[in-house]
Protein backbone atom coordinates (compact mmCIF):
# COMPACT_ATOMS: atom_id res chain seq x y z
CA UNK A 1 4.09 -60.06 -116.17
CA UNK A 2 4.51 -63.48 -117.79
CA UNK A 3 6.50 -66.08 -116.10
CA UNK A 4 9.89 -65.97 -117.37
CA UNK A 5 9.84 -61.98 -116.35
CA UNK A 6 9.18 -63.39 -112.78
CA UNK A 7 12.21 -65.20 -112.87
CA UNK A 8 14.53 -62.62 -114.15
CA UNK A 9 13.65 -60.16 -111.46
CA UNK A 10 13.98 -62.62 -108.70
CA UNK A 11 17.73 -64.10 -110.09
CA UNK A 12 18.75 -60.11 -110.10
CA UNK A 13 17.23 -59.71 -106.99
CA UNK A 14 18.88 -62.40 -105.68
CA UNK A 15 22.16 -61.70 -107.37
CA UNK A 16 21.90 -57.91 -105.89
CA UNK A 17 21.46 -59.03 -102.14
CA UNK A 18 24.21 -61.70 -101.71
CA UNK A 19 25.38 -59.86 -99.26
CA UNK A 20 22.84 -60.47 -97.04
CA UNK A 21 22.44 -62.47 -94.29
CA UNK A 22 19.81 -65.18 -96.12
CA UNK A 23 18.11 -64.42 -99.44
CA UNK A 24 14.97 -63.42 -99.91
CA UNK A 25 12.19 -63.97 -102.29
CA UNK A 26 10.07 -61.51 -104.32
CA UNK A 27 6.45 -63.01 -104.68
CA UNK A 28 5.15 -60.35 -106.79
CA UNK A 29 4.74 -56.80 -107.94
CA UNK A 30 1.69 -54.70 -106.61
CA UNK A 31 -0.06 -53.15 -109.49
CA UNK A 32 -3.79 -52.38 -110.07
CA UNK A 33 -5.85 -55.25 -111.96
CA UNK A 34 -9.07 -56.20 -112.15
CA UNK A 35 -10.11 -58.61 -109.54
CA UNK A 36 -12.41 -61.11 -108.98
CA UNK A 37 -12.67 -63.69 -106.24
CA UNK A 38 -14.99 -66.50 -106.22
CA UNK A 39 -15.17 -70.30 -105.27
CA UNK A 40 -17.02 -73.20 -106.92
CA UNK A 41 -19.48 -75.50 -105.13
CA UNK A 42 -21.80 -78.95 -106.28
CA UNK A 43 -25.16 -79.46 -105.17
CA UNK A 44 -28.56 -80.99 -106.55
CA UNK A 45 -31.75 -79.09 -107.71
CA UNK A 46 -34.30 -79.54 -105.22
CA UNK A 47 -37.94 -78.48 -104.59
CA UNK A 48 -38.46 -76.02 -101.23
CA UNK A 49 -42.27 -77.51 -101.30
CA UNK A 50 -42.19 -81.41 -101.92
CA UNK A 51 -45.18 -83.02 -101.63
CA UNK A 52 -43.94 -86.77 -100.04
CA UNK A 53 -44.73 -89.70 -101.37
CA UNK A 54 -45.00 -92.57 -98.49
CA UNK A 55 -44.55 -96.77 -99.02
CA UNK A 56 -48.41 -97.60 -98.28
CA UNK A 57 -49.60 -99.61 -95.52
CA UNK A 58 -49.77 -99.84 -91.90
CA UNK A 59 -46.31 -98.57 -90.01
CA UNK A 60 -43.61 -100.55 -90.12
CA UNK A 61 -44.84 -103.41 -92.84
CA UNK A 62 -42.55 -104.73 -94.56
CA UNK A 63 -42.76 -104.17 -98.18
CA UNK A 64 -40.92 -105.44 -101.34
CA UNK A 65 -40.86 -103.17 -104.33
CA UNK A 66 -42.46 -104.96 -107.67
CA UNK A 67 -42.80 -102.19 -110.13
CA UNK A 68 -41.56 -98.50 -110.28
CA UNK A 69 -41.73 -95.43 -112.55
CA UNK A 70 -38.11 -94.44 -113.70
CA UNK A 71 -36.46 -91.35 -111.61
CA UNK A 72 -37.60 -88.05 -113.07
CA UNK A 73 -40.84 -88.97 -115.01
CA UNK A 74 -43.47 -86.59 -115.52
CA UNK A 75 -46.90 -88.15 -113.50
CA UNK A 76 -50.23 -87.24 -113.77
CA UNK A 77 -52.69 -87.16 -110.64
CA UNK A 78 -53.95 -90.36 -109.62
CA UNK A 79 -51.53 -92.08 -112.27
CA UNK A 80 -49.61 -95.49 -110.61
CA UNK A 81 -45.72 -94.22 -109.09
CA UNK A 82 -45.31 -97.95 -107.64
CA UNK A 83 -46.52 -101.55 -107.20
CA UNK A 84 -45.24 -103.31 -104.00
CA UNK A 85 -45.98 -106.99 -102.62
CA UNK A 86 -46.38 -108.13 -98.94
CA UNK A 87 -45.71 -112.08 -98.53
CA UNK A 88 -45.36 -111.43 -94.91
CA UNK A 89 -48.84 -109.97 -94.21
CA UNK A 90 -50.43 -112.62 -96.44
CA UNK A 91 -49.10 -114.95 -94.30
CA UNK A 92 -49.43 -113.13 -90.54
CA UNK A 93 -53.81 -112.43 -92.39
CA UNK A 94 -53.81 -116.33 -92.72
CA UNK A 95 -52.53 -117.19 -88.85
CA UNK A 96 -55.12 -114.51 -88.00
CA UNK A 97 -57.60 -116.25 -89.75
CA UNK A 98 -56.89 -119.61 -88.31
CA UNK A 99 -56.65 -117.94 -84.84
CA UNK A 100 -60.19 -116.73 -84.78
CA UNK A 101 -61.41 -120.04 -85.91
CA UNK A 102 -59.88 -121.46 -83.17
CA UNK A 103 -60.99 -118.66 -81.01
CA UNK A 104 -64.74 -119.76 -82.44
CA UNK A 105 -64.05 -123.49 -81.30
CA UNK A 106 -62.77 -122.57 -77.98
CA UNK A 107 -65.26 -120.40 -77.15
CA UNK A 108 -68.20 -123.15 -78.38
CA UNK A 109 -66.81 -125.81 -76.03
CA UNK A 110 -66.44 -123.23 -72.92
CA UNK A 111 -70.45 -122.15 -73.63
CA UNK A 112 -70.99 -125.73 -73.80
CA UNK A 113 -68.96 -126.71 -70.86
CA UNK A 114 -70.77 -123.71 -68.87
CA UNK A 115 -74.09 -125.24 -70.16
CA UNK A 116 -73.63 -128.66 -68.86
CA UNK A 117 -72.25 -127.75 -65.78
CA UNK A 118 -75.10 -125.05 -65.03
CA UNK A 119 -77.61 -128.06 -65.61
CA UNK A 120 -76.24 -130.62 -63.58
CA UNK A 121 -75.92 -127.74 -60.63
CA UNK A 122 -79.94 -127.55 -61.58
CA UNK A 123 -80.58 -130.67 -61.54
CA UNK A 124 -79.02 -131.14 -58.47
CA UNK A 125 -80.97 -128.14 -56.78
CA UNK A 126 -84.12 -129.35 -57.84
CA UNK A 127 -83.24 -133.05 -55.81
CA UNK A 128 -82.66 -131.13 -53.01
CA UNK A 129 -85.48 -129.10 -53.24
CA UNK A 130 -87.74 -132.44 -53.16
CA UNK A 131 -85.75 -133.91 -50.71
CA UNK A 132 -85.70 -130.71 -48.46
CA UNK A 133 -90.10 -130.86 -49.08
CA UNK A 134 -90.18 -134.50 -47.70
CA UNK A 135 -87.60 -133.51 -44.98
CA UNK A 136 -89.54 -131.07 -43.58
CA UNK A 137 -93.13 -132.61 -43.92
CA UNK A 138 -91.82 -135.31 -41.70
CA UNK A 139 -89.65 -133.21 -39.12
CA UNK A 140 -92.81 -131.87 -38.04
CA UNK A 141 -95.06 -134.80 -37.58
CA UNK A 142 -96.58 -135.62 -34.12
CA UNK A 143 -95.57 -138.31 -32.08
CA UNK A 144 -98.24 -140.30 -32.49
CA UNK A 145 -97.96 -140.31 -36.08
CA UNK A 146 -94.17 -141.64 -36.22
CA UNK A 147 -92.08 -143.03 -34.36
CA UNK A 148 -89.58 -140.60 -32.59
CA UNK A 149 -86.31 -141.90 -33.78
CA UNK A 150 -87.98 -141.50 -37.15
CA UNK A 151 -88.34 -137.77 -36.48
CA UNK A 152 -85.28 -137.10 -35.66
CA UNK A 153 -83.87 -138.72 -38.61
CA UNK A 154 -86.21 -136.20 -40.38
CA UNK A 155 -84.67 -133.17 -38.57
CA UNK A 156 -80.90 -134.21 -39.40
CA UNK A 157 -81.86 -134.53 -43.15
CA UNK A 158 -83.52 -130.89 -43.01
CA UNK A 159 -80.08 -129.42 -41.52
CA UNK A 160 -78.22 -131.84 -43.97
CA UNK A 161 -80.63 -130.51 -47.00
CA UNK A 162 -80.21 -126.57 -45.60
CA UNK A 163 -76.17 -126.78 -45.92
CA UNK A 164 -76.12 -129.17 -49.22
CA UNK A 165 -78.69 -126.38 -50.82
CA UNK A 166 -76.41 -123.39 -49.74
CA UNK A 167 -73.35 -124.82 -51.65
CA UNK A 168 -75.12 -126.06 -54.48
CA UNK A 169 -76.18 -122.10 -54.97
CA UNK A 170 -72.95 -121.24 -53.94
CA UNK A 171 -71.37 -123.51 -56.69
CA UNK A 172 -74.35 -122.38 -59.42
CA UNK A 173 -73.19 -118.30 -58.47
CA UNK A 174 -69.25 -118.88 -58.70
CA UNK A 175 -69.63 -121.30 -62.00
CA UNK A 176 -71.26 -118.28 -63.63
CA UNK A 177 -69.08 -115.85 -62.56
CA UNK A 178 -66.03 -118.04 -63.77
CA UNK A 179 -67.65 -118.90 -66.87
CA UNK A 180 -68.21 -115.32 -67.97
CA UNK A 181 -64.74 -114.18 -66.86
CA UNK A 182 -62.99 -117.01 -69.35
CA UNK A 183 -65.81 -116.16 -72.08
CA UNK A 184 -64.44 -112.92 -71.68
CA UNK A 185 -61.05 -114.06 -72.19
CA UNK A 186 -62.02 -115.68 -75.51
CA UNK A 187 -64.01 -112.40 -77.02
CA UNK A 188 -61.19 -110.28 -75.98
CA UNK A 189 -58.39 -112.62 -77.93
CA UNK A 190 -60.99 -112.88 -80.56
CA UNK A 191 -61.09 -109.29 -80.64
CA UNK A 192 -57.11 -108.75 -81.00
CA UNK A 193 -57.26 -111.14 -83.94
CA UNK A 194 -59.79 -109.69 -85.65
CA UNK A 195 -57.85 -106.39 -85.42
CA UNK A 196 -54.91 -108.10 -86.64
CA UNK A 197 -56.69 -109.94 -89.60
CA UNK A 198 -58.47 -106.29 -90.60
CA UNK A 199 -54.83 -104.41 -90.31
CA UNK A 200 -53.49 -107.32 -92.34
CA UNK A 201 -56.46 -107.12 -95.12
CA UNK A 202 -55.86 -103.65 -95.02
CA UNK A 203 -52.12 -103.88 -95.85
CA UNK A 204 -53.18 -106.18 -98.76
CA UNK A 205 -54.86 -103.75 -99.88
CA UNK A 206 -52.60 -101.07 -100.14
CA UNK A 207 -49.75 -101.88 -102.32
CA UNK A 208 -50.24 -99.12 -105.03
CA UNK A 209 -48.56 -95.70 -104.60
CA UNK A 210 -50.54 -93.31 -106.58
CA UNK A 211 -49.82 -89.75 -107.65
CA UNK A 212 -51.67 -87.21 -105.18
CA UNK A 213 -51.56 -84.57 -107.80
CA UNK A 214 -49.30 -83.60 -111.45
CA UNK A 215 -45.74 -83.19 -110.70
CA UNK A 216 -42.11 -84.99 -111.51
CA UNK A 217 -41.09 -88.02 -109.12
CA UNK A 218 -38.11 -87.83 -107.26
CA UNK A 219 -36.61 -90.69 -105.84
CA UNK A 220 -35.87 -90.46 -101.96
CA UNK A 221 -32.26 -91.64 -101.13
CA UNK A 222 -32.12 -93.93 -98.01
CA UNK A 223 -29.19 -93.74 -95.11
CA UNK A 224 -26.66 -95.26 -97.01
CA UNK A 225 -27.47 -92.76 -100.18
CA UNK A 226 -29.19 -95.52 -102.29
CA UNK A 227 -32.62 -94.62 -104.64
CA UNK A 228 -35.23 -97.48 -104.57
CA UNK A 229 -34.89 -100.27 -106.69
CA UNK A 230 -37.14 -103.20 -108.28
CA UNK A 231 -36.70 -105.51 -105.53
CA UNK A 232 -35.96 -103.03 -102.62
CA UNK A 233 -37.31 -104.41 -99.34
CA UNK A 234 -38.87 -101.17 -97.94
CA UNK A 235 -41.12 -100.82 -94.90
CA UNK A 236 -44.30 -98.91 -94.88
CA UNK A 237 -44.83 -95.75 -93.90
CA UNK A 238 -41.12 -94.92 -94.82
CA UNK A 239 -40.25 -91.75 -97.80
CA UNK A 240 -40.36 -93.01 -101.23
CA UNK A 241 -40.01 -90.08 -103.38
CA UNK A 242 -41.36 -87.02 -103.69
CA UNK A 243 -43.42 -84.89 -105.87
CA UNK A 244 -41.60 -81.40 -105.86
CA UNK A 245 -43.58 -77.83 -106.59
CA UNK A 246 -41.74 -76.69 -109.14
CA UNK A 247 -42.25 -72.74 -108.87
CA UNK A 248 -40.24 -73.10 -105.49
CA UNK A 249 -36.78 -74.34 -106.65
CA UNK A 250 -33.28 -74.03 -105.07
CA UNK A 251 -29.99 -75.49 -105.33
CA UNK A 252 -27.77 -76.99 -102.28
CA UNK A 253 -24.11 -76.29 -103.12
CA UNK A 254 -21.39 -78.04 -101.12
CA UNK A 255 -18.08 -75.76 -100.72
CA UNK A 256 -15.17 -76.85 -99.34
CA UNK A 257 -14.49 -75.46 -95.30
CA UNK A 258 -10.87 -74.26 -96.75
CA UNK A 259 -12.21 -72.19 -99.60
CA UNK A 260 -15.69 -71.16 -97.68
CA UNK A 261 -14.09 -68.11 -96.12
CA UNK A 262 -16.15 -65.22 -96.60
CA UNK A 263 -19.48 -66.45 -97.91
CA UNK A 264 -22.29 -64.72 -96.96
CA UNK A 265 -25.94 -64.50 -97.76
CA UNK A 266 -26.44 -62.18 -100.97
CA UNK A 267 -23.30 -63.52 -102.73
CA UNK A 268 -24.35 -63.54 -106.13
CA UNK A 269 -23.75 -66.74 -107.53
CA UNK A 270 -23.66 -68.08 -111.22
CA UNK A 271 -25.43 -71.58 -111.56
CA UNK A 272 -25.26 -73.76 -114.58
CA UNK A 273 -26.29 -78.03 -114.71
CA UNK A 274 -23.48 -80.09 -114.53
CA UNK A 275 -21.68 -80.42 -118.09
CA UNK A 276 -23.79 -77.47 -119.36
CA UNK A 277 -22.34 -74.28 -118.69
CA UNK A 278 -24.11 -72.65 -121.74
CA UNK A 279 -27.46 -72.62 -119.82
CA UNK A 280 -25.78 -70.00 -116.92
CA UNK A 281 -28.44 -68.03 -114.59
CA UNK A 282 -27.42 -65.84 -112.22
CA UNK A 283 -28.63 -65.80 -108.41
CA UNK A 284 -27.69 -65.08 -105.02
CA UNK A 285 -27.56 -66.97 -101.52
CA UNK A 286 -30.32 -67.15 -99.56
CA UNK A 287 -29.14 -69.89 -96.82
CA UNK A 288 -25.59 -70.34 -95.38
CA UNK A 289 -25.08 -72.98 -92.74
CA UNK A 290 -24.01 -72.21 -89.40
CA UNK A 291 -20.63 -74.59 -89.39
CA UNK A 292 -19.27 -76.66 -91.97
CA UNK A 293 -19.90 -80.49 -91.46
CA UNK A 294 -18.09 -83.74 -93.13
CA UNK A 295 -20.44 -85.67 -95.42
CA UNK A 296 -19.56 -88.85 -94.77
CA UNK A 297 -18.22 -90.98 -92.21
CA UNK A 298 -15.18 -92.65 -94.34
CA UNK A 299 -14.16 -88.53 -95.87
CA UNK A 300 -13.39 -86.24 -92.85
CA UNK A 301 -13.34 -83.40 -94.96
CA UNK A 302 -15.82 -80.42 -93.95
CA UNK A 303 -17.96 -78.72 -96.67
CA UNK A 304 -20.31 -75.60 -96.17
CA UNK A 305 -23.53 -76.13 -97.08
CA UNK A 306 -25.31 -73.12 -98.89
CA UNK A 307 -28.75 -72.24 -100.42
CA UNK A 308 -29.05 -70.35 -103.80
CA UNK A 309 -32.91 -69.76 -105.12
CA UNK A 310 -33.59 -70.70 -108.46
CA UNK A 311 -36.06 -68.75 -110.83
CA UNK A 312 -38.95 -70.71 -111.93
CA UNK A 313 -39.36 -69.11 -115.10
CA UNK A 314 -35.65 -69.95 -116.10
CA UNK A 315 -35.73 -73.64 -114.33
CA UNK A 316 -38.85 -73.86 -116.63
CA UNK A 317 -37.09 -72.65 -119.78
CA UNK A 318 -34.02 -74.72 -119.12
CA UNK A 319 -36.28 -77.94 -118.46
CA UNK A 320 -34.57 -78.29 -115.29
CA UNK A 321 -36.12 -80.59 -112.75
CA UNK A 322 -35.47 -81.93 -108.76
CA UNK A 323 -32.48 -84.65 -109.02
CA UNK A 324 -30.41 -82.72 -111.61
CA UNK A 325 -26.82 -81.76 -110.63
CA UNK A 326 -25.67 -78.18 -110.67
CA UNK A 327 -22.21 -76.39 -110.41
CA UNK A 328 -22.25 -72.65 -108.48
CA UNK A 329 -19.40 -70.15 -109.11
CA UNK A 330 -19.78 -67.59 -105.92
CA UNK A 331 -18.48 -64.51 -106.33
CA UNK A 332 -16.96 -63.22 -103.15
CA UNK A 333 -15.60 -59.65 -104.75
CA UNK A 334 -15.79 -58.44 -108.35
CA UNK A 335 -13.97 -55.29 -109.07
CA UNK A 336 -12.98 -53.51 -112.21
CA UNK A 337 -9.44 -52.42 -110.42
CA UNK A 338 -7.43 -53.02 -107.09
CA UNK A 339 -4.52 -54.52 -104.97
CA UNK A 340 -4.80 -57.88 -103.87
CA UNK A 341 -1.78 -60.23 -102.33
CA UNK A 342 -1.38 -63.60 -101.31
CA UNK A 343 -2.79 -64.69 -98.14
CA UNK A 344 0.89 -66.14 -97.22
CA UNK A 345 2.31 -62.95 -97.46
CA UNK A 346 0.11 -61.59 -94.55
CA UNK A 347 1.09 -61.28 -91.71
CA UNK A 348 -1.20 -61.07 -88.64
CA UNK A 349 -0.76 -58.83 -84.96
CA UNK A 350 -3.98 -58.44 -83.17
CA UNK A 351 -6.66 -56.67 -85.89
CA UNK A 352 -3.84 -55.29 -87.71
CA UNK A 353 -2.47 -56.54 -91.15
CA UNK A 354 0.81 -56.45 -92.69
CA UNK A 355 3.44 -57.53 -95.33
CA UNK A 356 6.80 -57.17 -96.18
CA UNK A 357 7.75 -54.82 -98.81
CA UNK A 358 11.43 -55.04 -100.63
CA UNK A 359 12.53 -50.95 -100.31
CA UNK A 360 16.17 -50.90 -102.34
CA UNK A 361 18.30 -53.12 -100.32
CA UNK A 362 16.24 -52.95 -96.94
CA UNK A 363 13.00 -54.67 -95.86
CA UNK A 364 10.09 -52.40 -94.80
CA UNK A 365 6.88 -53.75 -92.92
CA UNK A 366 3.45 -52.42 -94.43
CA UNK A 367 0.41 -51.67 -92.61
CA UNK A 368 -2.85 -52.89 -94.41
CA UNK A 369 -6.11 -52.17 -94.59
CA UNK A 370 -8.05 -55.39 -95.92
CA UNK A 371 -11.19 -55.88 -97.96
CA UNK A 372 -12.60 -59.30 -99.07
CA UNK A 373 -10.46 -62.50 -98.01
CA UNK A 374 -10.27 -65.35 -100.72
CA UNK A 375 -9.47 -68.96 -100.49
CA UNK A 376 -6.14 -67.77 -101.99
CA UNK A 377 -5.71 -64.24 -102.45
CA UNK A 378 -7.17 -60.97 -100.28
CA UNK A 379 -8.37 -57.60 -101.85
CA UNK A 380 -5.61 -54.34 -99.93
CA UNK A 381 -7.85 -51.10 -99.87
CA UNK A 382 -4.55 -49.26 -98.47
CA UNK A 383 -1.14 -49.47 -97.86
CA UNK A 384 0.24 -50.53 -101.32
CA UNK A 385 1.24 -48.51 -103.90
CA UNK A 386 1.65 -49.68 -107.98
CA UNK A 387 5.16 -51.22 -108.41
CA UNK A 388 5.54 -52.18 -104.43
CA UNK A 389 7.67 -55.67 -104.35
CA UNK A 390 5.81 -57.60 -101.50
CA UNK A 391 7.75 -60.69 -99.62
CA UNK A 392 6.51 -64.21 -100.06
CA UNK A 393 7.95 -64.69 -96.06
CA UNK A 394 10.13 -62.84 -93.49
CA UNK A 395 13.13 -62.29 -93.78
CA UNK A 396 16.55 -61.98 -92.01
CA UNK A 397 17.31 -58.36 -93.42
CA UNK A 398 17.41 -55.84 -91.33
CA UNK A 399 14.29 -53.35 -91.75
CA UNK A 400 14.52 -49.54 -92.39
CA UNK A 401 14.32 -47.26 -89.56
C-alpha cells in the first residue's frame, strides 16, 4: 500500500472515531510479505596468521624511519621493507668508546701506582731486613767484646726492627689487597662499557627490515591510529607491519550496539570492498564479541565487533589483500512470506508479547508469538491474521470484553 493509501485510511479512521475519548493512530495493515532483516557493518580485511614485522635493534632504541615500501606492496623474501637511522646510538657507541679509553688510562696509572708502592714497601723490607741482621749479631755479643750500654742499644733496635718489619708486611698484604679490589673496579666498568659499545655497534648494524618470507606488507597502526611514515621516530623492537598468510583471511565488521540485536554466529553475511558491490561473496560469522565497546575516546557510541571468514580462493580472484575496506550486509531472517510489526508497537509483560489491534470501533490486545527481532521491525509467527490494523501506541479506547 503506497503512501497516499496510508493516509486515506488513517483520515477515515480518524474521522470514524471522533467520538472517542483521544484519537488513535493506525500504523499499518498486517498482511503476508516477504521479509528480510539484516544490518550493515564496516571493517578491514585482515590476515588470521600475520607473520610480524619488528623495528630492528636492541629494545627500546630509538629509531627514525629513512626509507619505506608503500602500504600494500607485494615483497619477495629477503627483499628490503625499511631503512631506519640511529643518531642516538652513534653517539651513546662514541661515549662508550671514549669511556673505555679512559677506563684503559685509569687502570694503567692504578697498576702503576700499585707498582711503585709495592717497591718502595720492598725496598723498605729489605732495610729492615739488614738492619734487623746487624741488630741481632750485636744483641748477642759477650761482654767482653762490647761495651754493655752498647748491647743494650742492640737489643732495643732488634724489638724496634721486629715491630717496624711486622707493619711493613702488614702494609705490603693490605696494599695488595686494596689494589686488586680497585683493579677490579676498573675491569668491571670496563666491562659494562664494552657491553654498551657492542649493544650500540650492534644497533648500527641493524637498521634494515628485511622480508622473512613472500607476502604483502601491511602497515601496523600505532595508539593514536597512525601508519608509519618517512620520518616516523619509532623505537625498536616495536610492530611495524606485518606480512599476512593470505589463505587465512577474515573481515572485522563494526555494527552499531542499537542495530546489533540478534546477531549470532552462523549469520550469513554478504561481503563486498568498499565502493565495489559488484565483487559480492557470501559468508557467515564465525566470531561475535561478548559486549559492544566504544571505539574511541572522543565517540561514546558502542559498536559490536564481529568476525566473518573470507574464502581464499575468492579473496584471490578478487585481488583482495590485508588493509582493504569491506562493507557486510548480515542477514538476521530471510523469508519468502510472514508477519512482521514495528518494534514500537510491542508491547512487553514478563515473556509475553503483545499489540494493539483496531477491531471496528473497539481496541483489542493481541498475544504474540515472536521470531527474529530487527533493529526496526520483528518477524510474528502467531497472533496476526492478513488485514489486522495494529496500533502505533495505546490508546484511551476502551478494549472489547
Amino acid at each position: 500500500m503506497n503512501r497516499r493509501s496510508w493516509l486515506w485510511l488513517l483520515l477515515s479512521l480518524l474521522g470514524g472515531c471522533g467520538h472517542a475519548d483521544t484519537a488513535h493512530t493506525v500504523l499499518e495493515q498486517a498482511q503476508l510479505t516477504p521479509l528480510e532483516f539484516s544490518v550493515q557493518g564496516e571493517g578491514d580485511l585482515h590476515s588470521t596468521k600475520p607473520t610480524p614485522l619488528l623495528v630492528p635493534g636492541a629494545q627500546w632504541t630509538a629509531r627514525q624511519l629513512n626509507w619505506m615500501l608503500p602500504d600494500g606492496s607485494t615483497v619477495k623474501k629477503g627483499e628490503l621493507v625499511a631503512r631506519f637511522s640511529a643518531e642516538q646510538s652513534k653517539q651513546d657507541l662514541a661515549q662508550a668508546r671514549i669511556d673505555l679509553e679512559r677506563n684503559l688510562l685509569a687502570r694503567a696509572g692504578k697498576q702503576a701506582e700499585l707498582d711503585d708502592k709495592r717497591g718502595q714497601l720492598g725496598v723498605d723490607l729489605t732495610q729492615v731486613a739488614v738492619q734487623h741482621a746487624i741488630a741481632e749479631r750485636y744483641a748477642n755479643a759477650t761482654l767482653g767484646a762490647m761495651a754493655r750500654n752498647d748491647i743494650l742499644d742492640a737489643v732495643q733496635d732488634v724489638h724496634y726492627l721486629d715491630v717496624r718489619q711486622h707493619i711493613l708486611q702488614w702494609r705490603e698484604n693490605q696494599s695488595a689487597s686494596r689494589g686488586e679490589a680497585e683493579l677490579a673496579v676498573l675491569d668491571a666498568q670496563r666491562s659494562s662499557f664494552d657491553t654498551v659499545a657492542t649493544q650500540k655497534q650492534a644497533d648500527l648494524e641493524a637498521l634494515e627490515l628485511r622480508a622473512p618470507h613472500a607476502g604483502v606488507l601491511v602497515l601496523e597502526k600505532d595508539w593514536t591510529d597512525q601508519v608509519p611514515h618517512v620520518g616516523s621516530s619509532l623505537y625498536a623492537g616495536n610492530s611495524f607491519a606485518s606480512l599476512p598468510d593470505l589463505d587465512a583471511l577474515e573481515v572485522q565488521l563494526s555494527v552499531p550496539q542499537i542495530e546489533a540485536q540478534g546477531i549470532q554466529v552462523g549469520d550469513v553475511v554478504e561481503l563486498h570492498r568498499w565502493g565495489m558491490p559488484a565483487q559480492t561473496v557470501k559468508s557467515t560469522i564465525s566470531w561475535v564479541a561478548s559486549a559492544a565497546q566504544p571505539r574511541s575516546r572522543e565517540n561514546p557510541v558502542k559498536y559490536l565487533a564481529i568476525k566473518v571468514a573470507v574464502p581464499a580462493a575468492l579473496a584471490r580472484q578478487h585481488g583482495w589483500i590485508p588493509g582493504q575496506r569491506f562493507v557486510g550486509k548480515i542477514i538476521l531472517l530471510q523469508a519468502d512470506q510472514g508477519f512482521s510489526v514495528p518494534n514500537m508497537a510491542l508491547a512487553h509483560a514478563g515473556d509475553k508479547a503483545s499489540v494493539q489491534v483496531l477491531d471496528g470501533d473497539k481496541v483489542i490486545t493481541r498475544t504474540l508469538k515472536l521470531g527474529v527481532r530487527g533493529a526496526t521491525r520483528t518477524q510474528v509467527l502467531e497472533g496476526l491474521q492478513p488485514g489486522d490494523r495494529v496500533l502505533l501506541a495505546e490508546t484511551k479506547m476502551a478494549e472489547a470484553p
